[in-house]
DNA sequence: GTGAAATTGTTATTTTATAACATAACCAGA
DNA sequence: TCTGGTTATGTTATAAAATAACAATTTCAC
């Protein structure tokens, strides 16, 4: 058996996310192939959100054949399944903390260490929808991102690199 | 005197925005040069938000020398002065409707015609700040964008092209 | 098995953004 | 009005992000 890609143990939330992803895809009849699963795993194993080309580099380091479309197609699948989010302000991708229900997501993103916190405030969602409804605007996609500094970085802790 | 770039009359809100921009820059000691002013004018005259290269094409059509840095530097200046916003979800730029007070902005963006509506809901702002404060997160920049269909496009009016 | 559909491989190109350095304009003080 | 520092623009080259187009492979129902 080929050894796992890294000898670091996988973070518990990453393992859980992968299990839930497999379950959701099974329920939906969507195919979480080896490549797609590996891309999701890479995203979850990273402390900071990754760009498409950073993911590509990791795949290549593993000896896989790889070109940009390889990664972008996997990302498209994961986005469609609501398993990851794209952070438009940074052109990076992060695992969804509430998969299963497709949603736009609301994010706090630390510019120093890359920490991502996904909110899900119903009042915020409601307020946004209401602003749109007042104007008879039909919302199809939503981007809510706040960039700044996380508590650890404000205190100079600097745990993981961005 | 060289005739103005286009014989179309400038929309009233565009003219007003340019006057206010000149005033604000004067007050701040910032130099709204001819190039910067022209880029702002191009942005305001466009019915749909423009990307950097679309602006570059217009400048070149006018016979100006131009390369990407020309446009990006002008855009950086206008962003710093809070005269325009960058719409991260589309990589385009739009004029700010409330310049003078630097802010992140909250936008409704029509995917069909490019119409941009800039909100300024204090409760929304407050709610976002509160979510961050609860987590001791320091917000430095904010992106709130809702993509979808404007009332006109929902009714099949289709006034201006994106 | 066979064939259609889906997935992945591969090459090339487009689009978006920045680095690095040269030239020109501006402006404050001598 | 020189002069020299600062700011702004011109110019060339390159980096970074995303997609187009087509070939090869895999999957799966029949
Ligand atoms: Zn999510
Ligand atoms: Zn941090
Ligand atoms: Zn604004
Ligand atoms: Zn519209």
CSV table of C-alpha atoms (C1' of nucleotides) and ligand atoms in Angstrom, one decimal:
chain,number,residue,atom,x,y,z
A,1,UNK,CA,0.0,0.0,0.0
A,2,UNK,CA,1.4,3.4,-0.9
A,3,UNK,CA,2.0,5.4,2.2
A,4,UNK,CA,-0.3,8.4,2.9
A,5,UNK,CA,0.8,11.6,1.3
A,6,UNK,CA,2.1,13.0,4.5
A,7,UNK,CA,3.1,11.5,7.8
A,8,UNK,CA,1.4,14.3,9.7
A,9,UNK,CA,-1.8,13.1,11.3
A,10,UNK,CA,-4.9,14.6,9.6
A,11,UNK,CA,-6.7,17.2,11.8
A,12,UNK,CA,-9.9,15.8,13.2
A,13,UNK,CA,-12.1,18.4,11.5
A,14,UNK,CA,-10.5,17.5,8.2
A,15,UNK,CA,-11.2,13.8,8.7
A,16,UNK,CA,-14.7,14.5,9.6
A,17,UNK,CA,-15.2,16.8,6.6
A,18,UNK,CA,-14.0,14.1,4.3
A,19,UNK,CA,-16.3,11.6,5.8
A,20,UNK,CA,-19.3,13.9,5.5
A,21,UNK,CA,-18.3,14.8,1.9
A,22,UNK,CA,-18.2,11.1,1.0
A,23,UNK,CA,-21.6,10.6,2.6
A,24,UNK,CA,-23.2,13.6,0.9
A,25,UNK,CA,-21.9,12.6,-2.5
A,26,UNK,CA,-23.1,9.1,-2.1
A,27,UNK,CA,-26.6,10.4,-1.2
A,28,UNK,CA,-26.6,12.6,-4.2
A,29,UNK,CA,-25.2,10.2,-6.7
A,30,UNK,CA,-22.2,12.5,-7.2
A,31,UNK,CA,-18.9,10.9,-7.7
A,32,UNK,CA,-16.2,11.9,-5.2
A,33,UNK,CA,-13.3,10.5,-7.2
A,34,UNK,CA,-9.9,10.0,-5.9
A,35,UNK,CA,-8.7,13.2,-7.4
A,36,UNK,CA,-11.6,15.3,-6.1
A,37,UNK,CA,-11.3,13.7,-2.7
A,38,UNK,CA,-7.6,14.4,-2.6
A,39,UNK,CA,-8.1,18.1,-3.6
A,40,UNK,CA,-10.7,18.4,-0.8
A,41,UNK,CA,-8.2,16.8,1.6
A,42,UNK,CA,-5.5,19.2,0.6
A,43,UNK,CA,-7.7,22.1,1.2
A,44,UNK,CA,-8.8,20.8,4.6
A,45,UNK,CA,-5.3,20.0,5.7
A,46,UNK,CA,-4.0,23.4,5.0
A,47,UNK,CA,-4.1,25.9,7.8
A,48,UNK,CA,-4.6,28.8,5.4
A,49,UNK,CA,-6.8,28.8,2.3
A,50,UNK,CA,-5.1,27.8,-0.9
A,51,UNK,CA,-5.1,29.1,-4.4
A,52,UNK,CA,-5.6,26.8,-7.4
A,53,UNK,CA,-2.0,26.8,-8.3
A,54,UNK,CA,-0.9,26.1,-4.7
A,55,UNK,CA,-3.1,23.0,-4.9
A,56,UNK,CA,-1.6,22.1,-8.2
A,57,UNK,CA,1.9,22.3,-6.8
A,58,UNK,CA,1.0,19.9,-4.1
A,59,UNK,CA,-0.5,17.4,-6.5
A,60,UNK,CA,2.6,17.6,-8.7
A,61,UNK,CA,4.8,17.0,-5.7
A,62,UNK,CA,2.9,13.8,-5.2
A,63,UNK,CA,3.9,12.7,-8.6
A,64,UNK,CA,0.4,13.1,-10.1
A,65,UNK,CA,0.0,14.4,-13.7
A,66,UNK,CA,-1.3,17.8,-13.4
A,67,UNK,CA,-2.2,21.0,-15.3
A,68,UNK,CA,-4.4,23.9,-14.3
A,69,UNK,CA,-7.6,22.3,-15.7
A,70,UNK,CA,-7.1,19.3,-13.5
A,71,UNK,CA,-7.4,21.5,-10.4
A,72,UNK,CA,-10.0,23.9,-11.6
A,73,UNK,CA,-12.3,21.0,-12.6
A,74,UNK,CA,-12.0,19.4,-9.2
A,75,UNK,CA,-12.6,22.8,-7.6
A,76,UNK,CA,-15.7,23.3,-9.8
A,77,UNK,CA,-17.1,20.0,-8.7
A,78,UNK,CA,-16.4,20.7,-5.0
A,79,UNK,CA,-18.0,24.1,-5.4
A,80,UNK,CA,-21.1,22.7,-7.1
A,81,UNK,CA,-21.5,20.2,-4.2
A,82,UNK,CA,-21.2,22.9,-1.7
A,83,UNK,CA,-18.1,21.3,-0.1
A,84,UNK,CA,-15.8,24.3,-0.5
A,85,UNK,CA,-16.1,28.0,-0.8
A,86,UNK,CA,-14.2,30.4,-3.0
A,87,UNK,CA,-13.0,33.5,-1.2
A,88,UNK,CA,-13.3,36.1,-4.0
A,89,UNK,CA,-11.3,38.8,-2.2
A,90,UNK,CA,-8.2,36.5,-2.2
A,91,UNK,CA,-8.8,34.1,-5.1
A,92,UNK,CA,-8.5,31.1,-2.7
A,93,UNK,CA,-10.5,28.2,-1.6
A,94,UNK,CA,-11.6,26.9,1.8
A,95,UNK,CA,-13.6,24.0,3.1
A,96,UNK,CA,-17.2,24.6,4.0
A,97,UNK,CA,-18.0,24.1,7.6
A,98,UNK,CA,-21.7,23.5,7.0
A,99,UNK,CA,-21.9,21.5,3.8
A,100,UNK,CA,-25.1,19.9,2.7
A,101,UNK,CA,-27.0,23.2,2.6
A,102,UNK,CA,-25.8,25.3,-0.3
A,103,UNK,CA,-25.1,28.8,0.8
A,104,UNK,CA,-23.0,31.8,0.0
A,105,UNK,CA,-21.2,31.9,3.3
A,106,UNK,CA,-19.9,34.7,5.5
A,107,UNK,CA,-16.2,34.8,6.3
A,108,UNK,CA,-13.7,36.4,8.6
A,109,UNK,CA,-10.3,36.0,7.0
A,110,UNK,CA,-7.0,36.8,8.8
A,111,UNK,CA,-4.6,38.5,6.4
A,112,UNK,CA,-1.6,37.6,8.5
A,113,UNK,CA,-2.0,33.9,9.2
A,114,UNK,CA,-4.8,32.9,6.8
A,115,UNK,CA,-7.2,31.7,9.5
A,116,UNK,CA,-10.7,31.5,8.1
A,117,UNK,CA,-13.8,31.6,10.3
A,118,UNK,CA,-17.1,30.8,8.6
A,119,UNK,CA,-20.1,32.5,10.1
A,120,UNK,CA,-23.7,31.6,9.6
A,121,UNK,CA,-25.8,34.4,11.1
A,122,UNK,CA,-29.4,34.1,10.1
A,123,UNK,CA,-30.1,37.7,10.9
A,124,UNK,CA,-27.3,38.8,8.5
A,125,UNK,CA,-28.6,36.5,5.8
A,126,UNK,CA,-32.1,37.8,6.4
A,127,UNK,CA,-31.0,41.5,6.3
A,128,UNK,CA,-29.2,41.0,3.0
A,129,UNK,CA,-32.1,39.2,1.5
A,130,UNK,CA,-34.4,41.9,2.7
A,131,UNK,CA,-32.3,44.7,1.1
A,132,UNK,CA,-32.4,42.9,-2.1
A,133,UNK,CA,-36.2,42.2,-1.9
A,134,UNK,CA,-37.0,45.8,-1.2
A,135,UNK,CA,-35.3,46.6,-4.5
A,136,UNK,CA,-37.0,43.7,-6.3
A,137,UNK,CA,-33.5,42.2,-6.9
A,138,UNK,CA,-33.2,38.5,-7.3
A,139,UNK,CA,-30.1,37.2,-5.5
A,140,UNK,CA,-28.3,34.2,-7.1
A,141,UNK,CA,-25.0,34.4,-5.3
A,142,UNK,CA,-23.6,36.1,-2.3
A,143,UNK,CA,-20.1,37.2,-1.1
A,144,UNK,CA,-19.6,38.3,2.4
A,145,UNK,CA,-15.9,38.6,3.5
A,146,UNK,CA,-14.2,40.6,6.1
A,147,UNK,CA,-10.4,40.8,6.0
A,148,UNK,CA,-8.4,41.7,9.0
A,149,UNK,CA,-6.5,40.3,11.9
A,150,UNK,CA,-7.5,37.3,14.1
A,151,UNK,CA,-7.2,37.4,17.9
A,152,UNK,CA,-4.0,35.4,17.8
A,153,UNK,CA,-2.3,37.7,15.3
A,154,UNK,CA,-3.4,40.8,17.2
A,155,UNK,CA,-1.6,39.4,20.2
A,156,UNK,CA,1.5,38.5,18.2
A,157,UNK,CA,1.1,34.8,18.6
A,158,UNK,CA,1.5,34.0,14.9
A,159,UNK,CA,0.7,30.3,14.9
A,160,UNK,CA,0.6,29.3,11.3
A,161,UNK,CA,1.9,30.9,8.2
A,162,UNK,CA,-0.3,32.3,5.5
B,1,UNK,CA,-9.0,72.7,-27.7
B,2,UNK,CA,-9.3,69.0,-28.4
B,3,UNK,CA,-13.0,68.0,-28.4
B,4,UNK,CA,-14.2,65.9,-25.6
B,5,UNK,CA,-13.7,62.1,-25.8
B,6,UNK,CA,-17.3,61.4,-26.8
B,7,UNK,CA,-20.1,63.5,-28.1
B,8,UNK,CA,-22.5,61.8,-25.8
B,9,UNK,CA,-23.5,64.1,-22.9
B,10,UNK,CA,-22.1,62.9,-19.6
B,11,UNK,CA,-24.7,61.5,-17.2
B,12,UNK,CA,-25.6,64.0,-14.5
B,13,UNK,CA,-24.5,61.7,-11.7
B,14,UNK,CA,-21.1,61.2,-13.5
B,15,UNK,CA,-20.6,64.9,-13.7
B,16,UNK,CA,-21.5,65.4,-10.1
B,17,UNK,CA,-19.2,62.5,-9.1
B,18,UNK,CA,-16.3,64.1,-10.9
B,19,UNK,CA,-16.9,67.5,-9.3
B,20,UNK,CA,-17.0,65.9,-5.9
B,21,UNK,CA,-13.9,63.9,-6.6
B,22,UNK,CA,-12.0,67.1,-7.6
B,23,UNK,CA,-13.2,68.8,-4.4
B,24,UNK,CA,-12.2,65.9,-2.1
B,25,UNK,CA,-8.8,65.6,-3.7
B,26,UNK,CA,-8.2,69.3,-3.3
B,27,UNK,CA,-9.2,69.2,0.3
B,28,UNK,CA,-6.8,66.3,0.9
B,29,UNK,CA,-3.9,67.6,-1.1
B,30,UNK,CA,-4.2,64.6,-3.4
B,31,UNK,CA,-3.5,65.1,-7.0
B,32,UNK,CA,-6.4,64.2,-9.3
B,33,UNK,CA,-4.3,64.3,-12.5
B,34,UNK,CA,-5.7,64.3,-16.0
B,35,UNK,CA,-5.1,60.5,-16.3
B,36,UNK,CA,-6.7,59.7,-13.0
B,37,UNK,CA,-9.6,62.0,-13.7
B,38,UNK,CA,-10.1,60.4,-17.1
B,39,UNK,CA,-10.1,56.9,-15.6
B,40,UNK,CA,-12.7,58.0,-13.1
B,41,UNK,CA,-14.7,59.5,-15.9
B,42,UNK,CA,-14.6,56.4,-17.9
B,43,UNK,CA,-15.8,54.3,-15.0
B,44,UNK,CA,-18.7,56.7,-14.3
B,45,UNK,CA,-19.7,56.9,-17.9
B,46,UNK,CA,-20.0,53.2,-18.3
B,47,UNK,CA,-23.4,51.6,-17.6
B,48,UNK,CA,-21.8,48.4,-16.4
B,49,UNK,CA,-18.7,48.1,-14.2
B,50,UNK,CA,-15.4,47.8,-16.1
B,51,UNK,CA,-12.4,45.6,-15.7
B,52,UNK,CA,-8.9,47.1,-15.9
B,53,UNK,CA,-8.3,46.0,-19.4
B,54,UNK,CA,-11.6,47.4,-20.7
B,55,UNK,CA,-10.5,50.7,-19.3
B,56,UNK,CA,-7.1,50.3,-20.9
B,57,UNK,CA,-8.8,49.7,-24.3
B,58,UNK,CA,-10.7,52.9,-24.0
B,59,UNK,CA,-7.6,54.9,-23.1
B,60,UNK,CA,-5.8,53.4,-26.1
B,61,UNK,CA,-8.7,54.2,-28.4
B,62,UNK,CA,-8.3,57.8,-27.4
B,63,UNK,CA,-4.7,57.7,-28.6
B,64,UNK,CA,-3.1,57.7,-25.1
B,65,UNK,CA,0.0,55.7,-24.5
B,66,UNK,CA,-1.0,52.9,-22.3
B,67,UNK,CA,0.0,49.7,-20.7
B,68,UNK,CA,-1.5,47.7,-17.8
B,69,UNK,CA,0.4,49.6,-15.1
B,70,UNK,CA,-1.0,52.9,-16.3
B,71,UNK,CA,-4.5,51.7,-15.5
B,72,UNK,CA,-3.7,49.8,-12.3
B,73,UNK,CA,-1.9,52.8,-10.8
B,74,UNK,CA,-4.7,55.1,-11.6
B,75,UNK,CA,-7.2,52.6,-10.1
B,76,UNK,CA,-5.0,52.2,-7.0
B,77,UNK,CA,-5.1,55.9,-6.5
B,78,UNK,CA,-8.9,56.1,-6.9
B,79,UNK,CA,-9.3,53.2,-4.5
B,80,UNK,CA,-7.1,54.8,-1.9
B,81,UNK,CA,-9.1,58.0,-2.2
B,82,UNK,CA,-12.3,56.1,-1.8
B,83,UNK,CA,-13.6,57.3,-5.2
B,84,UNK,CA,-14.2,53.9,-6.6
B,85,UNK,CA,-14.8,50.3,-5.4
B,86,UNK,CA,-13.4,47.1,-6.6
B,87,UNK,CA,-16.0,44.4,-7.0
B,88,UNK,CA,-14.1,41.3,-6.0
B,89,UNK,CA,-16.6,38.8,-7.3
B,90,UNK,CA,-16.2,40.1,-10.9
B,91,UNK,CA,-12.8,41.8,-10.9
B,92,UNK,CA,-14.3,45.0,-12.0
B,93,UNK,CA,-14.5,48.6,-10.8
B,94,UNK,CA,-17.4,50.9,-10.1
B,95,UNK,CA,-17.7,54.5,-8.9
B,96,UNK,CA,-18.5,55.1,-5.2
B,97,UNK,CA,-21.8,56.7,-4.5
B,98,UNK,CA,-20.8,58.0,-1.1
B,99,UNK,CA,-17.2,59.1,-1.5
B,100,UNK,CA,-15.5,61.0,1.3
B,101,UNK,CA,-16.1,58.4,3.9
B,102,UNK,CA,-13.9,55.4,3.3
B,103,UNK,CA,-16.0,52.3,3.5
B,104,UNK,CA,-16.2,48.7,2.2
B,105,UNK,CA,-19.4,49.1,0.5
B,106,UNK,CA,-22.4,46.7,0.0
B,107,UNK,CA,-23.5,45.9,-3.5
B,108,UNK,CA,-26.2,44.5,-5.6
B,109,UNK,CA,-24.8,43.5,-9.0
B,110,UNK,CA,-26.9,42.4,-12.0
B,111,UNK,CA,-25.2,39.6,-13.8
B,112,UNK,CA,-27.2,40.3,-17.0
B,113,UNK,CA,-26.9,44.0,-17.5
B,114,UNK,CA,-24.2,45.0,-15.1
B,115,UNK,CA,-26.3,47.4,-13.1
B,116,UNK,CA,-24.7,48.1,-9.7
B,117,UNK,CA,-26.6,49.4,-6.7
B,118,UNK,CA,-24.5,50.5,-3.7
B,119,UNK,CA,-26.3,50.0,-0.4
B,120,UNK,CA,-25.3,51.7,2.9
B,121,UNK,CA,-27.3,50.0,5.5
B,122,UNK,CA,-26.0,50.9,9.0
B,123,UNK,CA,-27.7,47.9,10.6
B,124,UNK,CA,-25.9,45.6,8.2
B,125,UNK,CA,-22.6,47.3,8.9
B,126,UNK,CA,-23.2,47.1,12.6
B,127,UNK,CA,-24.2,43.5,12.4
B,128,UNK,CA,-21.0,42.6,10.5
B,129,UNK,CA,-18.8,44.6,12.9
B,130,UNK,CA,-20.5,42.9,15.8
B,131,UNK,CA,-19.9,39.4,14.5
B,132,UNK,CA,-16.2,40.3,14.2
B,133,UNK,CA,-16.1,42.0,17.6
B,134,UNK,CA,-17.6,39.0,19.3
B,135,UNK,CA,-14.6,37.0,18.0
B,136,UNK,CA,-12.1,39.7,18.8
B,137,UNK,CA,-11.4,40.0,15.1
B,138,UNK,CA,-10.1,43.3,13.8
B,139,UNK,CA,-11.8,44.2,10.4
B,140,UNK,CA,-9.6,46.0,8.0
B,141,UNK,CA,-11.6,45.5,4.8
B,142,UNK,CA,-15.0,44.3,3.9
B,143,UNK,CA,-16.6,42.8,0.8
B,144,UNK,CA,-20.4,42.4,0.6
B,145,UNK,CA,-21.7,41.6,-2.9
B,146,UNK,CA,-24.9,40.0,-4.0
B,147,UNK,CA,-25.0,38.8,-7.6
B,148,UNK,CA,-28.3,38.2,-9.4
B,149,UNK,CA,-30.9,39.9,-11.6
B,150,UNK,CA,-32.1,43.5,-11.3
B,151,UNK,CA,-35.8,44.3,-11.7
B,152,UNK,CA,-35.5,45.4,-15.3
B,153,UNK,CA,-33.8,42.2,-16.4
B,154,UNK,CA,-36.3,40.1,-14.4
B,155,UNK,CA,-38.9,41.7,-16.5
B,156,UNK,CA,-37.0,41.2,-19.7
B,157,UNK,CA,-36.4,44.9,-20.3
B,158,UNK,CA,-32.6,44.6,-20.9
B,159,UNK,CA,-31.7,48.2,-21.1
B,160,UNK,CA,-27.9,48.3,-21.2
B,161,UNK,CA,-25.4,45.7,-22.1
B,162,UNK,CA,-23.0,44.3,-19.6
C,1,DG,C1',-18.7,-6.9,-24.2
C,2,DT,C1',-20.5,-2.4,-26.3
C,3,DG,C1',-21.4,2.2,-26.5
C,4,DA,C1',-22.7,6.6,-24.4
C,5,DA,C1',-21.5,9.6,-20.7
C,6,DA,C1',-18.4,11.3,-17.5
C,7,DT,C1',-13.8,12.0,-16.0
C,8,DT,C1',-9.1,13.0,-16.6
C,9,DG,C1',-4.9,14.1,-19.5
C,10,DT,C1',-2.6,17.5,-22.4
C,11,DT,C1',-1.4,21.6,-25.0
C,12,DA,C1',-2.2,26.1,-25.9
C,13,DT,C1',-4.1,30.5,-25.0
C,14,DT,C1',-6.6,34.2,-22.7
C,15,DT,C1',-7.2,37.2,-18.9
C,16,DT,C1',-5.6,39.6,-14.9
C,17,DA,C1',-2.0,41.7,-12.3
C,18,DT,C1',2.7,43.1,-10.9
C,19,DA,C1',8.0,43.8,-11.2
C,20,DA,C1',11.6,46.7,-12.6
C,21,DC,C1',13.5,50.4,-14.5
C,22,DA,C1',13.4,54.8,-17.5
C,23,DT,C1',11.5,59.2,-18.4
C,24,DA,C1',8.9,63.2,-17.4
C,25,DA,C1',6.4,66.4,-14.6
C,26,DC,C1',5.9,68.8,-10.3
C,27,DC,C1',7.3,71.6,-6.5
C,28,DA,C1',9.8,73.5,-2.6
C,29,DG,C1',13.7,75.9,-1.3
C,30,DA,C1',18.3,78.1,-2.6
D,1,DT,C1',15.5,80.3,-12.3
D,2,DC,C1',18.3,76.7,-11.1
D,3,DT,C1',18.4,72.6,-8.5
D,4,DG,C1',17.3,68.5,-6.6
D,5,DG,C1',13.9,65.5,-4.3
D,6,DT,C1',9.4,63.7,-4.9
D,7,DT,C1',5.7,62.1,-7.4
D,8,DA,C1',3.6,60.5,-11.6
D,9,DT,C1',3.8,58.3,-16.0
D,10,DG,C1',6.0,55.5,-19.8
D,11,DT,C1',7.8,51.1,-21.2
D,12,DT,C1',9.2,46.3,-21.3
D,13,DA,C1',8.9,42.1,-19.5
D,14,DT,C1',7.0,38.7,-16.6
D,15,DA,C1',4.1,36.5,-13.1
D,16,DA,C1',-0.3,34.8,-11.7
D,17,DA,C1',-5.0,33.1,-12.5
D,18,DA,C1',-8.4,31.0,-15.5
D,19,DT,C1',-10.2,28.9,-19.6
D,20,DA,C1',-10.6,26.7,-24.5
D,21,DA,C1',-10.1,22.8,-27.2
D,22,DC,C1',-9.3,18.3,-28.0
D,23,DA,C1',-7.5,13.5,-26.9
D,24,DA,C1',-7.4,9.6,-24.0
D,25,DT,C1',-9.3,7.1,-20.4
D,26,DT,C1',-12.6,5.4,-17.1
D,27,DT,C1',-17.1,4.3,-15.6
D,28,DC,C1',-21.5,2.3,-15.9
D,29,DA,C1',-25.9,0.9,-17.8
D,30,DC,C1',-27.5,-2.0,-21.3
E,1,LIG,ZN1,-20.2,27.0,4.0
E,2,LIG,ZN1,-4.2,35.4,12.2
E,3,LIG,ZN1,-18.9,53.6,-1.7
E,4,LIG,ZN1,-30.1,43.9,-15.1
